[in-house]
mmCIF file of C-alpha atoms in Angstrom:
data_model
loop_
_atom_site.group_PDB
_atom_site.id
_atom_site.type_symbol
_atom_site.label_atom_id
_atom_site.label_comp_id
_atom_site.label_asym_id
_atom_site.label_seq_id
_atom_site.Cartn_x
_atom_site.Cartn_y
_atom_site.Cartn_z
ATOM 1 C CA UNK Y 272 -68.004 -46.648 -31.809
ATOM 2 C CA UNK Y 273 -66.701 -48.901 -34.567
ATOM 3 C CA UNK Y 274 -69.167 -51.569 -35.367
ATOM 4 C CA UNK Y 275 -67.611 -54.870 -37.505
ATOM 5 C CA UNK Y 276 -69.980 -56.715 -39.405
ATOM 6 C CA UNK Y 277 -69.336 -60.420 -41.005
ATOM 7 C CA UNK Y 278 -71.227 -62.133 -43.413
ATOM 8 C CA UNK Y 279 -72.252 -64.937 -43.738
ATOM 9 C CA UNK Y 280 -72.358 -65.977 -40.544
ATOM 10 C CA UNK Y 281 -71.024 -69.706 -41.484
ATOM 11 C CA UNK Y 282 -70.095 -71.149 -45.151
ATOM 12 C CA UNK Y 283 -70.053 -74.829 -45.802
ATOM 13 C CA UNK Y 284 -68.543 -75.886 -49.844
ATOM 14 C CA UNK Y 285 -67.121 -78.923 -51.658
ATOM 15 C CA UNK Y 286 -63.296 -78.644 -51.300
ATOM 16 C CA UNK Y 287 -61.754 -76.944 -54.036
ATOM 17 C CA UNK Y 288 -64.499 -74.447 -54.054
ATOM 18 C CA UNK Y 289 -63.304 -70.891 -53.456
ATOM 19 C CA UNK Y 290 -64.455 -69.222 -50.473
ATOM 20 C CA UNK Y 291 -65.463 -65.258 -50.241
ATOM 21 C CA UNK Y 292 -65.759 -64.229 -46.939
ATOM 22 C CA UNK Y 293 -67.252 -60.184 -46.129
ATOM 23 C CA UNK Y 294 -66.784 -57.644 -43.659
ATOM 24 C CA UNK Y 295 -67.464 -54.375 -42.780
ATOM 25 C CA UNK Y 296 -66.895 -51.865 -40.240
ATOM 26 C CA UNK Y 297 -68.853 -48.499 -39.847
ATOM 27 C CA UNK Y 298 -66.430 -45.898 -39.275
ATOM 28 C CA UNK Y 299 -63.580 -45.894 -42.652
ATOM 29 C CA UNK Y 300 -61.294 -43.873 -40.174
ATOM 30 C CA UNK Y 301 -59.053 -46.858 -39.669
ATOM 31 C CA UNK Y 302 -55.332 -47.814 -38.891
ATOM 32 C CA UNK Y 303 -55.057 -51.172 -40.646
ATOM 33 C CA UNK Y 304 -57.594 -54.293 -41.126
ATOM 34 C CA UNK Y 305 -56.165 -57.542 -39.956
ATOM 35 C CA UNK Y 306 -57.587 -61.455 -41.076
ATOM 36 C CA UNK Y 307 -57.304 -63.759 -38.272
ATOM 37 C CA UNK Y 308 -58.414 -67.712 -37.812
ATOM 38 C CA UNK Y 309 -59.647 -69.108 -34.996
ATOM 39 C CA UNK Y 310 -59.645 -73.129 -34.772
ATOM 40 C CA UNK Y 311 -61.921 -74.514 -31.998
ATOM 41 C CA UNK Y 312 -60.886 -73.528 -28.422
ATOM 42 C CA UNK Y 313 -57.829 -72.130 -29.384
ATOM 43 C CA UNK Y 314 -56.282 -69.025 -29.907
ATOM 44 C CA UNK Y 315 -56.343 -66.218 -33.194
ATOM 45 C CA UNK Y 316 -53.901 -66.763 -35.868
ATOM 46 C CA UNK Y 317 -53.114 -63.705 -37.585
ATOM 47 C CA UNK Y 318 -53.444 -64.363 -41.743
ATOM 48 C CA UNK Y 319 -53.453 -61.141 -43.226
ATOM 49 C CA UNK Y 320 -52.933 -57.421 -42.071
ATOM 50 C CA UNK Y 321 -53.547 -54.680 -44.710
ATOM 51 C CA UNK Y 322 -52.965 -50.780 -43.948
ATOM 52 C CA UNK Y 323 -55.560 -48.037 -44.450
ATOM 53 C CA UNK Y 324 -52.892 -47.207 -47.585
ATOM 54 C CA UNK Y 325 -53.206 -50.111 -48.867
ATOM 55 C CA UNK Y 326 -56.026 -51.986 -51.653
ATOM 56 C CA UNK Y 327 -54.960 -55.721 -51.060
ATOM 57 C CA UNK Y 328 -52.714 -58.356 -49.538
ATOM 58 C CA UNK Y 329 -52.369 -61.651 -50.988
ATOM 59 C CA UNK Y 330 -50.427 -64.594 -48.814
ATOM 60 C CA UNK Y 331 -50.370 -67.839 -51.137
ATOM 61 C CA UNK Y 332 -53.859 -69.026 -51.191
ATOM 62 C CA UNK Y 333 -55.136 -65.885 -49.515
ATOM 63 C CA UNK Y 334 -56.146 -62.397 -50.766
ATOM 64 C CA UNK Y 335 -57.698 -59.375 -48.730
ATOM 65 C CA UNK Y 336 -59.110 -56.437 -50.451
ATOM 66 C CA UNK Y 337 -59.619 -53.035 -49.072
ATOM 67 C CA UNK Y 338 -62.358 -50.567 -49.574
ATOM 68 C CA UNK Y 339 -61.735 -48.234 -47.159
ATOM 69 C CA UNK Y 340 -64.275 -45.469 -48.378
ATOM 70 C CA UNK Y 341 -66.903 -47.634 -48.432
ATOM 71 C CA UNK Y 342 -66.046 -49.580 -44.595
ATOM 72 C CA UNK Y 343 -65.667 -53.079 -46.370
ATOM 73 C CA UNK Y 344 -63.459 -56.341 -46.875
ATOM 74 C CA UNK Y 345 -63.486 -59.544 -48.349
ATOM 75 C CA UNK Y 346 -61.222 -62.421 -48.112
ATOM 76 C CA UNK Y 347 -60.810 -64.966 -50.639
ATOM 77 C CA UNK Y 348 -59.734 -68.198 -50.538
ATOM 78 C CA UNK Y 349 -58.890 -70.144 -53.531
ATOM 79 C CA UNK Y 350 -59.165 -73.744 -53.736
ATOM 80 C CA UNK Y 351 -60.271 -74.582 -50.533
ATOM 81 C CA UNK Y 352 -59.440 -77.355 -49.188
ATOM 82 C CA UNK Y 353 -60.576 -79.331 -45.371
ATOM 83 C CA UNK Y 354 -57.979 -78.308 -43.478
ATOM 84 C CA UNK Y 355 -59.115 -74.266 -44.384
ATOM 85 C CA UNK Y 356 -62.506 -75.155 -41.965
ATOM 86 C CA UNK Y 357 -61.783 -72.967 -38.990
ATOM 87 C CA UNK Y 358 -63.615 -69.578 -37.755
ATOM 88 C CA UNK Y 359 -62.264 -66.684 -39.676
ATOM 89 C CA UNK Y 360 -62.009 -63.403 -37.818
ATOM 90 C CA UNK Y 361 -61.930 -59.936 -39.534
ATOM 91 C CA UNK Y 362 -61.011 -56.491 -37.054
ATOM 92 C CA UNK Y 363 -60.037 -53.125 -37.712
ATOM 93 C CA UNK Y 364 -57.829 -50.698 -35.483
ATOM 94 C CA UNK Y 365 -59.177 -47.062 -35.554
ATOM 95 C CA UNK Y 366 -57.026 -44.676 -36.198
ATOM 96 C CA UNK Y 367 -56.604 -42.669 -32.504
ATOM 97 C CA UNK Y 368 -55.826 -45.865 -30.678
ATOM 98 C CA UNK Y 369 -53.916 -49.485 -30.604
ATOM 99 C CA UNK Y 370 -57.130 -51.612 -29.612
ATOM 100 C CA UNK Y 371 -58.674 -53.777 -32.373
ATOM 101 C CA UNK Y 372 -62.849 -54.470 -33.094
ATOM 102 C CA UNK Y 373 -63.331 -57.821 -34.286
ATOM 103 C CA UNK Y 374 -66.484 -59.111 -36.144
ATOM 104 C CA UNK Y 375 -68.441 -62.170 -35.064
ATOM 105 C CA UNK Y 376 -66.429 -64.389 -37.815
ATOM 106 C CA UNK Y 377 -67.439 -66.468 -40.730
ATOM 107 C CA UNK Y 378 -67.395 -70.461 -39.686
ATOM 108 C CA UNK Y 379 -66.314 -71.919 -42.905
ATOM 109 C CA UNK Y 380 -66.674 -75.838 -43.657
ATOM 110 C CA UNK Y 381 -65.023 -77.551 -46.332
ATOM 111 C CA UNK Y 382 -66.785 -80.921 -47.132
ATOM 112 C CA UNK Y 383 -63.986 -83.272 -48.138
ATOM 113 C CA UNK N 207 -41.727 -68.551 -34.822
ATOM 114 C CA UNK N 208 -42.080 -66.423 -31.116
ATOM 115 C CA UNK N 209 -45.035 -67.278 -29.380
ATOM 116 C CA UNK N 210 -47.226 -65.811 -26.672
ATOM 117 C CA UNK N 211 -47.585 -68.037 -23.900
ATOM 118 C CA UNK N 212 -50.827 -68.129 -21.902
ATOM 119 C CA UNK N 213 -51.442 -70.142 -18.254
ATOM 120 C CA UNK N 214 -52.941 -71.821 -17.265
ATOM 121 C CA UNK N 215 -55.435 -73.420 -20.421
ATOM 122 C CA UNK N 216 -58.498 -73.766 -18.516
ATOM 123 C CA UNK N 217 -59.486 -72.759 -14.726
ATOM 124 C CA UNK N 218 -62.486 -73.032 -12.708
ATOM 125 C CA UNK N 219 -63.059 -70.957 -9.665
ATOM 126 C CA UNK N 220 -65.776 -70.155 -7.579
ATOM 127 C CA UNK N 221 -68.015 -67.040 -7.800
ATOM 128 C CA UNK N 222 -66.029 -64.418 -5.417
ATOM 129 C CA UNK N 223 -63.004 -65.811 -5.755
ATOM 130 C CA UNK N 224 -59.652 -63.785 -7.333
ATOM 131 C CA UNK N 225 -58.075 -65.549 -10.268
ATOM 132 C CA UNK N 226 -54.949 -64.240 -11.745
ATOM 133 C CA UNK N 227 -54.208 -65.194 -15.641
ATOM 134 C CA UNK N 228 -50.566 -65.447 -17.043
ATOM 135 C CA UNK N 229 -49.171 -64.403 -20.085
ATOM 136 C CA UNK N 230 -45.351 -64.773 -21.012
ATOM 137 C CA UNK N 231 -45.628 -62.215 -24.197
ATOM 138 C CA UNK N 232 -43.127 -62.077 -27.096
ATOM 139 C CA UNK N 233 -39.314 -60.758 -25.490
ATOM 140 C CA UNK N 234 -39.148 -57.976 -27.981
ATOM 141 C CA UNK N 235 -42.257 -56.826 -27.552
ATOM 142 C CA UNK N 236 -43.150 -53.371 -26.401
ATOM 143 C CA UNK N 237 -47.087 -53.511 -26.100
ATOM 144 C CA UNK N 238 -49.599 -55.823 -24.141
ATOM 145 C CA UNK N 239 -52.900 -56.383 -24.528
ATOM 146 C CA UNK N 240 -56.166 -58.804 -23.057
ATOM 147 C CA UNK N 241 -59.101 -59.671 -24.882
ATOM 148 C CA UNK N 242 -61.817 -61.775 -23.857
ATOM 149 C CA UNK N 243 -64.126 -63.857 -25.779
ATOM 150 C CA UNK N 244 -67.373 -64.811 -23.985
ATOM 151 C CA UNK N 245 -68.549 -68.444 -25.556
ATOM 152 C CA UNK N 246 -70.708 -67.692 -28.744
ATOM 153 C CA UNK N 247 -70.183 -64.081 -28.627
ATOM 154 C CA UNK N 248 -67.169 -61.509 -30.354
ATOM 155 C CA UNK N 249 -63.671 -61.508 -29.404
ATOM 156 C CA UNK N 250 -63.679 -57.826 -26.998
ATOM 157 C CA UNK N 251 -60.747 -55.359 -26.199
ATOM 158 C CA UNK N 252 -60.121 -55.212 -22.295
ATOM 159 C CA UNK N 253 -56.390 -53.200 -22.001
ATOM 160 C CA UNK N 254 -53.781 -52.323 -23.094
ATOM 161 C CA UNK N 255 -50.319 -51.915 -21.537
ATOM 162 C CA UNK N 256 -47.455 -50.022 -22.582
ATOM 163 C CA UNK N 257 -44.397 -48.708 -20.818
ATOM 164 C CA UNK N 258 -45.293 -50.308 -17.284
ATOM 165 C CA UNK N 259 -48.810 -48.751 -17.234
ATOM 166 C CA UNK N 260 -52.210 -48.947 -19.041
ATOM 167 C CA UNK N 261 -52.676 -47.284 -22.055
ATOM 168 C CA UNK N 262 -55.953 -47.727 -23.310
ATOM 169 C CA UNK N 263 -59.028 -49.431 -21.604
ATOM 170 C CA UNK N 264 -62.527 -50.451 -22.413
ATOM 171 C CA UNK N 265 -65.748 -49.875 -20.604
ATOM 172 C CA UNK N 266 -65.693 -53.685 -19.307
ATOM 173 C CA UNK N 267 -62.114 -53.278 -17.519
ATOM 174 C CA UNK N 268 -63.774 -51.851 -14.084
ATOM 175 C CA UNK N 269 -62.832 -51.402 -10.565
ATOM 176 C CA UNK N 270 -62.627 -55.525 -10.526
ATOM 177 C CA UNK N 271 -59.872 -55.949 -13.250
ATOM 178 C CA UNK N 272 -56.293 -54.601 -13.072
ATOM 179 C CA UNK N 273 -52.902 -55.609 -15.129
ATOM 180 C CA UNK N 274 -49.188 -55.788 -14.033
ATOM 181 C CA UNK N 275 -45.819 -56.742 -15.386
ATOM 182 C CA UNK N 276 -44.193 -57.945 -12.098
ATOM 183 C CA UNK N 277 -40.793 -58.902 -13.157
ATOM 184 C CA UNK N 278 -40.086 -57.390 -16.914
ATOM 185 C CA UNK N 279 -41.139 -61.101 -18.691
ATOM 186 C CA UNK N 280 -45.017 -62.044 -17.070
ATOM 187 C CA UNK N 281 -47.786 -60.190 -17.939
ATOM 188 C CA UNK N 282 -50.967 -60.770 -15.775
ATOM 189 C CA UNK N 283 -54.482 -59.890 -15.331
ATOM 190 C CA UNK N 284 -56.420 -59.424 -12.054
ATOM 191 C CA UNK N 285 -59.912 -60.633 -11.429
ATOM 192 C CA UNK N 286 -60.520 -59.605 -7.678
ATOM 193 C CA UNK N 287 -63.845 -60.957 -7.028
ATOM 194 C CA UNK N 288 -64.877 -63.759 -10.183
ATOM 195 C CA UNK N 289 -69.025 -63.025 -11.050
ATOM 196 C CA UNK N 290 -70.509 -66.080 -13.320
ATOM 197 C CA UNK N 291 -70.249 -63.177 -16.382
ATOM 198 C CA UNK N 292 -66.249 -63.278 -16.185
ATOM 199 C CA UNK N 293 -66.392 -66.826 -18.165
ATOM 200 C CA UNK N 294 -64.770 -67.043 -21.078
ATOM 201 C CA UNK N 295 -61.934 -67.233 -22.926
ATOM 202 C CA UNK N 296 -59.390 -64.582 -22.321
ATOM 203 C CA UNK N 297 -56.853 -63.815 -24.935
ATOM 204 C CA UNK N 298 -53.477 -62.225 -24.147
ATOM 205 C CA UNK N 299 -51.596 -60.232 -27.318
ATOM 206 C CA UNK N 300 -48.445 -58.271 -27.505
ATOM 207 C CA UNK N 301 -47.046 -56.318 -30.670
ATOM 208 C CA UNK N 302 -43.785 -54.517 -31.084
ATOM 209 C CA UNK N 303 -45.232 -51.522 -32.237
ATOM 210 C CA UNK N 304 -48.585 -50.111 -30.853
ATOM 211 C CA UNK N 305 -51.927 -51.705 -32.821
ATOM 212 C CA UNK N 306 -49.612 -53.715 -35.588
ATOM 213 C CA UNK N 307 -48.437 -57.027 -36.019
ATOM 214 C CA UNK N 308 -50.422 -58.471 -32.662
ATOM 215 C CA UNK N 309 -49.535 -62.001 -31.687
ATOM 216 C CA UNK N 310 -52.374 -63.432 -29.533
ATOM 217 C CA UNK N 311 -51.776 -66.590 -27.193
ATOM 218 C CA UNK N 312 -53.826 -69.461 -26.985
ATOM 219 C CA UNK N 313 -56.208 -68.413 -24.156
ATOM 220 C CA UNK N 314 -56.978 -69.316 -21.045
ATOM 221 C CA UNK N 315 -60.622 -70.749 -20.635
ATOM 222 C CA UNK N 316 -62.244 -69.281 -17.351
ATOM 223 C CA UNK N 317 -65.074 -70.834 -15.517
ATOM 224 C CA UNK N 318 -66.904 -69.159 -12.834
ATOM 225 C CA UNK N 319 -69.090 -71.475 -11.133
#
């Protein structure tokens, strides 16, 4: 059973700080990893989706690397700035099925 | 930008009763999915739905849960008898192809009280 693993658990910087966010997952026979944030009470934004094929995905401020032979990601944010404080949600699809295993998620702060 | 539509945002029902969750997914899309997300805890795979029947489904989705598409646009999930464990928030998704590119709604909150 895949097993997703974030750390840390919660993050709190100075805006304009950039923000490295982990995760890793325990079996590296995956489909794709996807980024998501999560604001409170409402739903999963999708940020970021990188195949198994791939090493990285960058979206403007964003960047996701991928190590799949060692089971690990990390997001970075650069320049961070209040309105980045939100939940952020990593979770791999295997590679025999569609469903996705999410971590617990990094709560990231940025103190304005 | 398509979204997934989820009703209603919050419900409260009483332990034993049925609740039935909406989800208006994205018109192009071919696959469905519900997650659930008790409070405090990680977001969890219940189904998935594909080609008017269920594709995939995890050990929570028992004898107490089922899924339908009833008229080719709703997408809905089935609690038959609520326990106090069904609360949280349940997530519907739908992707046009199978695992990639999911678009998740906004959730419906469920209390069982």
């Amino acid at each position: 059973k895949q097993e997703v693993t974030q750390i840390p658990a919660a993050l709190s910087v100075p805006e304009g700080e950039n923000l490295v966010l982990n995760c890793s997952f325990t079996d590296s026979a995956i489909y794709n990893l996807q980024w998501f944030r999560q604001d409170p009470g409402k739903g999963l934004t999708s940020l970021l989706l990188i195949q198994s094929s791939q090493r990285e995905q960058t979206s403007g401020r964003l960047n996701a690397s991928l190590d799949k032979s060692s089971g690990r990601s990390t997001l970075y944010i650069a320049a961070s700035q209040p309105g980045d404080s939100a939940t952020y949600l990593c979770a791999v699809r295997g590679s025999n099925d569609y469903k996705l295993s999410f971590g617990a998620g990094t709560t990231v702060t940025v103190r304005a | 930008e398509p979204e997934v539509t989820q009703t209603p945002s919050h419900q409260v029902t009483q332990m034993g009763q049925e609740v039935i969750l909406r989800c208006v997914p994205i018109s192009n899309h071919l696959y469905f999915y519900w997650y659930r997300q008790i409070l405090g805890q990680k977001v969890e795979f219940l189904v998935s739905f594909y080609n008017n029947e269920i594709s995939e489904k995890s050990e929570i989705f028992d004898d107490q849960f089922s899924v339908e598409r009833p008229d080719g646009s709703n997408f809905t999930l089935k609690i038959r008898s609520t326990k106090l464990e069904d609360s949280a928030m349940y997530f519907c998704a739908s992707s046009r192809e199978g695992g990639y590119g999911y678009t998740f709604g906004s959730g419906t909150r469920l209390t069982v009280v």
